[in-house]
Coordinates of C-alpha atoms and ligand atoms in Angstrom, one line a residue:
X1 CA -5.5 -31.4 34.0
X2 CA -2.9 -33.7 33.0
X3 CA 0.9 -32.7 33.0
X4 CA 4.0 -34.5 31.4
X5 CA 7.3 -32.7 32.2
X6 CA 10.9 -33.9 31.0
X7 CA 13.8 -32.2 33.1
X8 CA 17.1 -33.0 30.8
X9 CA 18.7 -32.0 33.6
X10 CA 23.1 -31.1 32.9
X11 CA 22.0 -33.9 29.7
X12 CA 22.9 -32.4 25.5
X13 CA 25.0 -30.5 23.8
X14 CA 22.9 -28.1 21.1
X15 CA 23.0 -30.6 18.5
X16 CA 21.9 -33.4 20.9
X17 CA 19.0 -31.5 22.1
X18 CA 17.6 -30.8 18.3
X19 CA 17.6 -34.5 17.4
X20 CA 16.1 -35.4 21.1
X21 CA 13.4 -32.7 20.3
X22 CA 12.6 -33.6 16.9
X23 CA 12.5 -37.6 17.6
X24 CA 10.0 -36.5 21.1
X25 CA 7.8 -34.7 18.4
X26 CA 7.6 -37.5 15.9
X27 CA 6.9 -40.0 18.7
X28 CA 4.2 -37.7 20.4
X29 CA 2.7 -37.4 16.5
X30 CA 2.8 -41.4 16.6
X31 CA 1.1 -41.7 19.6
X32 CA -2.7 -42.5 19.1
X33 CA -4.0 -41.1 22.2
X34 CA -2.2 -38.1 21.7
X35 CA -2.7 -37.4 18.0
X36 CA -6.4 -38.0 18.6
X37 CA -6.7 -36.5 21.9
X38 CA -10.2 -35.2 22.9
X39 CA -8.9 -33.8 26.0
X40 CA -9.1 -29.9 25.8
X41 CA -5.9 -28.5 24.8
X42 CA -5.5 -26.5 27.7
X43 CA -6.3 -29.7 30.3
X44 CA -3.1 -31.8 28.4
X45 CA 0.7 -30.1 28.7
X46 CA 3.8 -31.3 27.8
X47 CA 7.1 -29.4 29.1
X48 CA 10.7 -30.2 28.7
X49 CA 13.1 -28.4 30.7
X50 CA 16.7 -28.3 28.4
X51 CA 19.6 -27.3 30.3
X52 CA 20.2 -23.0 29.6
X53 CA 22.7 -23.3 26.9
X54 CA 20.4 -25.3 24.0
X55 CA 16.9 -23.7 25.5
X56 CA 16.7 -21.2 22.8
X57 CA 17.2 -23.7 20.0
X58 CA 14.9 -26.4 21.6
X59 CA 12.2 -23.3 22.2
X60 CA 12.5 -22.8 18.1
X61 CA 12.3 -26.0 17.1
X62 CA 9.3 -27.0 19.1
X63 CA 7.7 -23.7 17.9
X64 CA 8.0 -24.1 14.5
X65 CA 6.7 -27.9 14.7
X66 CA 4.1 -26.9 17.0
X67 CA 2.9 -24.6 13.6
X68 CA 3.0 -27.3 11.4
X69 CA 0.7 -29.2 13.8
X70 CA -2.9 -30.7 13.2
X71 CA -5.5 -29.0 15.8
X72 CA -5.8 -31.4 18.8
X73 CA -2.1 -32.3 18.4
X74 CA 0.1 -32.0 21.5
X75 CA 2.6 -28.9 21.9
X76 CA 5.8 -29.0 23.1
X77 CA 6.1 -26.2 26.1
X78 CA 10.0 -25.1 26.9
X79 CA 10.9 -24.7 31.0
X80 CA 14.0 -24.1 32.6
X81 CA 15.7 -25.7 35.2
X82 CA 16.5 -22.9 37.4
X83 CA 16.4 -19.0 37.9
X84 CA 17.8 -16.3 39.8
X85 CA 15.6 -12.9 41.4
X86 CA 15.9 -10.1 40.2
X87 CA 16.0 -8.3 36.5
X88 CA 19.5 -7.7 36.4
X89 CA 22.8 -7.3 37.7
X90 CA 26.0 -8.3 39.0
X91 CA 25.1 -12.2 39.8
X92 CA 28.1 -13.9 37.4
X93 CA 26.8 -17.1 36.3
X94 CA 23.1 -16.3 37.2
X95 CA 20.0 -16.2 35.0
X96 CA 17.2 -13.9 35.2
X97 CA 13.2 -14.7 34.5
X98 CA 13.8 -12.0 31.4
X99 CA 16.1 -13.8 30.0
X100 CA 14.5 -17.1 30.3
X101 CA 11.4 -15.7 28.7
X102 CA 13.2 -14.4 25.9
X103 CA 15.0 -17.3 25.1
X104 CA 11.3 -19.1 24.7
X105 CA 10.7 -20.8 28.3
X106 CA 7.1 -20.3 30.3
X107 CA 7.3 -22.8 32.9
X108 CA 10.8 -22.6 35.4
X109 CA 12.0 -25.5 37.8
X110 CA 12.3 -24.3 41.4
X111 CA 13.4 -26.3 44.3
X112 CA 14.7 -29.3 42.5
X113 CA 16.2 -32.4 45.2
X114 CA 19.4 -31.2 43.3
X115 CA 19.1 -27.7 43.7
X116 CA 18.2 -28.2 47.2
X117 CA 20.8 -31.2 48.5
X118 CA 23.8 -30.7 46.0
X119 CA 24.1 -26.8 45.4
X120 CA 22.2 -26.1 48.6
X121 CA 19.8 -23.9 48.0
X122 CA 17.3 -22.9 51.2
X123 CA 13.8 -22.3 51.4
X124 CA 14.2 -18.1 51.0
X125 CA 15.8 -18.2 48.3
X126 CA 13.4 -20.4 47.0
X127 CA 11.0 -18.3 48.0
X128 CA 12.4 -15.5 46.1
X129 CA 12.8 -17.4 42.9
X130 CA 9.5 -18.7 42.9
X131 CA 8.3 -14.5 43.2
X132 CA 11.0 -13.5 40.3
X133 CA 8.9 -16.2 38.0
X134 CA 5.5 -15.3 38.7
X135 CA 6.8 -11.7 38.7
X136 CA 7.8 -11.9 35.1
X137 CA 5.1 -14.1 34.2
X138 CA 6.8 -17.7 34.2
X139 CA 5.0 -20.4 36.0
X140 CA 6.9 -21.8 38.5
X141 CA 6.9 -25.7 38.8
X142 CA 7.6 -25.9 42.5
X143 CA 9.4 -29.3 43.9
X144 CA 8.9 -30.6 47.3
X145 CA 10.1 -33.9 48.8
X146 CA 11.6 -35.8 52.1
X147 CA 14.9 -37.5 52.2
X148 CA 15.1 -41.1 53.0
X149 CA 16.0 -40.7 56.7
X150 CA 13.2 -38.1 57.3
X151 CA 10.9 -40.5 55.7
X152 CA 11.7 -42.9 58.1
X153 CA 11.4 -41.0 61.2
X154 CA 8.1 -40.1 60.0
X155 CA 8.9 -36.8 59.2
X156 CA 7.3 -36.6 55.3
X157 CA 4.7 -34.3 56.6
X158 CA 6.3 -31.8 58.5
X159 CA 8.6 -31.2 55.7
X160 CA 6.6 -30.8 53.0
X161 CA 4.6 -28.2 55.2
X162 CA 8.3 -26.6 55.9
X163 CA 8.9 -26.4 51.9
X164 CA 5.6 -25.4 51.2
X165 CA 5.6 -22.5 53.8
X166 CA 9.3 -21.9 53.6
X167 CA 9.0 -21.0 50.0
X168 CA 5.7 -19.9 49.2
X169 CA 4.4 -18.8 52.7
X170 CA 2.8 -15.3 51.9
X171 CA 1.6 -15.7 48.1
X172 CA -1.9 -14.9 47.6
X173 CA -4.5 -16.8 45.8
X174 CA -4.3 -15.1 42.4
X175 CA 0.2 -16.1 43.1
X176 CA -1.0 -20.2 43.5
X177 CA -3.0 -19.9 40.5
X178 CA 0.0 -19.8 38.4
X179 CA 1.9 -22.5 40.5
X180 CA 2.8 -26.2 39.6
X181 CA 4.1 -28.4 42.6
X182 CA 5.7 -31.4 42.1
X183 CA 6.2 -33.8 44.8
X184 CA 9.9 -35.6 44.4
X185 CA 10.8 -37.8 47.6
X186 CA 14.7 -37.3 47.4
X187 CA 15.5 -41.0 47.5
X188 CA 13.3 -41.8 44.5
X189 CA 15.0 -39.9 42.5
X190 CA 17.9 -41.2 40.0
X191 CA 17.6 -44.2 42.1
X192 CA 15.1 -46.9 40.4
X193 CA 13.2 -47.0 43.4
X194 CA 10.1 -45.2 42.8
X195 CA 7.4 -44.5 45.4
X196 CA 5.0 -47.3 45.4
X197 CA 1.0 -45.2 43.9
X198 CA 0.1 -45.9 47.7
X199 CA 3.1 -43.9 49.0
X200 CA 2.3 -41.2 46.1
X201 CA -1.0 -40.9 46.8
X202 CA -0.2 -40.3 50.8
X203 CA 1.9 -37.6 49.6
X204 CA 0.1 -36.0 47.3
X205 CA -3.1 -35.7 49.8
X206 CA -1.1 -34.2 52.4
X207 CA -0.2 -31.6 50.1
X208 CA -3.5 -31.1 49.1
X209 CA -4.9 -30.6 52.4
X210 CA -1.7 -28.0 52.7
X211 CA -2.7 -26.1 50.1
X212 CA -6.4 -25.7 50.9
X213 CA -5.6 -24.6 54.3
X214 CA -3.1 -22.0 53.3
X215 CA -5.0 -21.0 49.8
X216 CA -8.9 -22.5 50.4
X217 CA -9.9 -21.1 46.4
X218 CA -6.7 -22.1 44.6
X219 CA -5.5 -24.8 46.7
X220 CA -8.4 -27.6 45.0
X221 CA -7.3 -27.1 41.6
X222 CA -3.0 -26.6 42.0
X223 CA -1.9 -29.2 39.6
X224 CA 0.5 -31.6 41.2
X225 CA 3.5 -33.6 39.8
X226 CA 4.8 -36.8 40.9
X227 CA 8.1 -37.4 40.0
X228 CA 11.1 -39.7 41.1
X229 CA 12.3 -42.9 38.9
X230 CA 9.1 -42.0 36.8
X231 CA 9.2 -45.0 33.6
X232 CA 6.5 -46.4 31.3
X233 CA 5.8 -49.5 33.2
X234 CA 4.8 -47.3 36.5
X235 CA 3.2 -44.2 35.3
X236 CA -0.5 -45.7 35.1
X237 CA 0.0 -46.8 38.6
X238 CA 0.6 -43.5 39.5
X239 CA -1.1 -40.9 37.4
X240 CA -4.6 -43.0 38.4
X241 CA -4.1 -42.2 42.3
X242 CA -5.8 -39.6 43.2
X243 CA -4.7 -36.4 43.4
X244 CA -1.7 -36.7 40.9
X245 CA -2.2 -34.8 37.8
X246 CA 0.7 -35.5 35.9
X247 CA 4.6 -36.3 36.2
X248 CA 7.9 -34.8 36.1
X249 CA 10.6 -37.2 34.6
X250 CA 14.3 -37.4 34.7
X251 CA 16.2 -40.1 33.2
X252 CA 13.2 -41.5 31.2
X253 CA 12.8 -37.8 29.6
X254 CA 16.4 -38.3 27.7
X255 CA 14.6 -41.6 25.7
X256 CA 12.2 -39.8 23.1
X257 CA 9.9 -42.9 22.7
X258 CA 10.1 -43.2 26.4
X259 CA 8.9 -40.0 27.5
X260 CA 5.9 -40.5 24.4
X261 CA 5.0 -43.6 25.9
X262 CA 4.7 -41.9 29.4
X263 CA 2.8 -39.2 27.5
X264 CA 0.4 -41.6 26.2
X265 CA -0.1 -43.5 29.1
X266 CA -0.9 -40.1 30.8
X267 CA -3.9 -39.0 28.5
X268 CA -4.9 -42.4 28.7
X269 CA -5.0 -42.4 32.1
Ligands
PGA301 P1 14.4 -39.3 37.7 O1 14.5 -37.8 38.1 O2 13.1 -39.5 36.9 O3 15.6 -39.6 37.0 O4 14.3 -40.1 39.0 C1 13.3 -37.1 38.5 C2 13.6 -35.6 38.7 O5 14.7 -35.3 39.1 O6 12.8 -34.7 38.4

């Protein structure tokens, strides 16, 4: 399984977010790997998670291209960037997993290094988002990740076993079946410093020896991200370590032929 995942993050205005979607699916149509890819078409997905207010229009668009495509040609999937629990209600300014499934998403971002360390979100409610998406039938794509200081007092591991059983502590296996994780160390994110594959790979393991423990079925086959200053030049070196089956991208998901290029790389890969 090989995953590419653009997070537009508080990034385009309607009309910005139609030309960025319709230049991402001419690039992806460029791309020889992708055009011609012989991987299944359930084993290669592409997600881009537009901020709330243009995910209807970028859920259209990328339908109605996605009809026009040639079989074995990539589609564009639609995620959100955030969700609240529960159907519905007096939450002003929330939005609910039905409403995110109606306006075309699937996939929904939960415990993004933002979410966590600028709006402050803890690991219950977390937890509870990650239930209201599988409840409703959207996949969350789960993010995990240490800060700089924790990484160096050693702490990567206890925290990523603290997010993991914070937040999904309790799921069963047929709940982890429908998870993505993403591991995001905090400072590689937005900063240009990415973790070196070594780093990545150290990571990644730990979580996958988390996972088997808690889940020993699903735990094998959970897909997970890397993601923090994720570019062209550095996604081979990552997406060949072991245990990293695909990336989630910031700042390189805005640039169209960018994110195509790290697309390609990935089914290359
Ligand atoms: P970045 O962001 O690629 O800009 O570092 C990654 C993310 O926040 O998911």
């Amino acid at each position: 399984m090989r995953i590419v995942a653009g997070n537009w993050k508080m990034h385009k205005t309607r009309a910005e977010a139609r030309s960025l979607v319709d230049a991402l699916r001419e690039a992806l149509d460029a791309s020889p790997e992708l055009r011609d890819t012989k991987l299944p078409k359930a084993g290669f997905r592409v997600v881009v998670f537009p901020p709330f207010t243009c995910l209807a229009e970028v859920a259209a668009r990328a339908g109605e291209q996605s009809r026009g495509l040639r079989p074995g040609g990539v589609e564009i999937e639609i995620g959100a960037q955030d969700v609240y629990p529960g159907r519905e209600g007096a939450f002003t300014g929330e939005v609910s997993s039905r409403m995110l499934l109606d306006a075309g998403a699937t996939v929904v971002l939960v415990g993004h290094s933002e979410r966590r360390h600028v709006i402050g979100e803890g690991d219950a409610l977390l937890g509870e988002k990650v239930r209201a998406g599988l409840e409703h039938g959207l996949r969350p794509l789960f993010c995990v990740g240490e800060t700089l200081e924790e990484r160096e007092s050693e702490q990567m591991g206890s925290v990523l076993e603290r997010q993991i059983d914070g937040a999904l502590g309790g799921l069963g296996e047929e709940d982890l079946a429908q998870i993505w994780v993403a591991y995001e160390p905090v400072w590689a994110i937005g900063t240009g410093r990415t973790a070196t594959p070594e780093q990545a790979e150290a990571a990644h393991r730990h979580l996958r020896q988390l996972l088997c423990e808690r889940w020993p079925q699903q735990g094998p086959s959970c897909p997970l991200l890397y993601g923090g200053s994720v570019k062209p030049e550095n996604t081979h070196g990552l997406i060949s370590r072991a245990e990293v089956s695909g990336v989630l991208v910031g700042g390189a998901s805005l640039d169209a032929v960018g994110f195509a290029a790290i697309a390609s790389e990935a089914a290359r890969t």
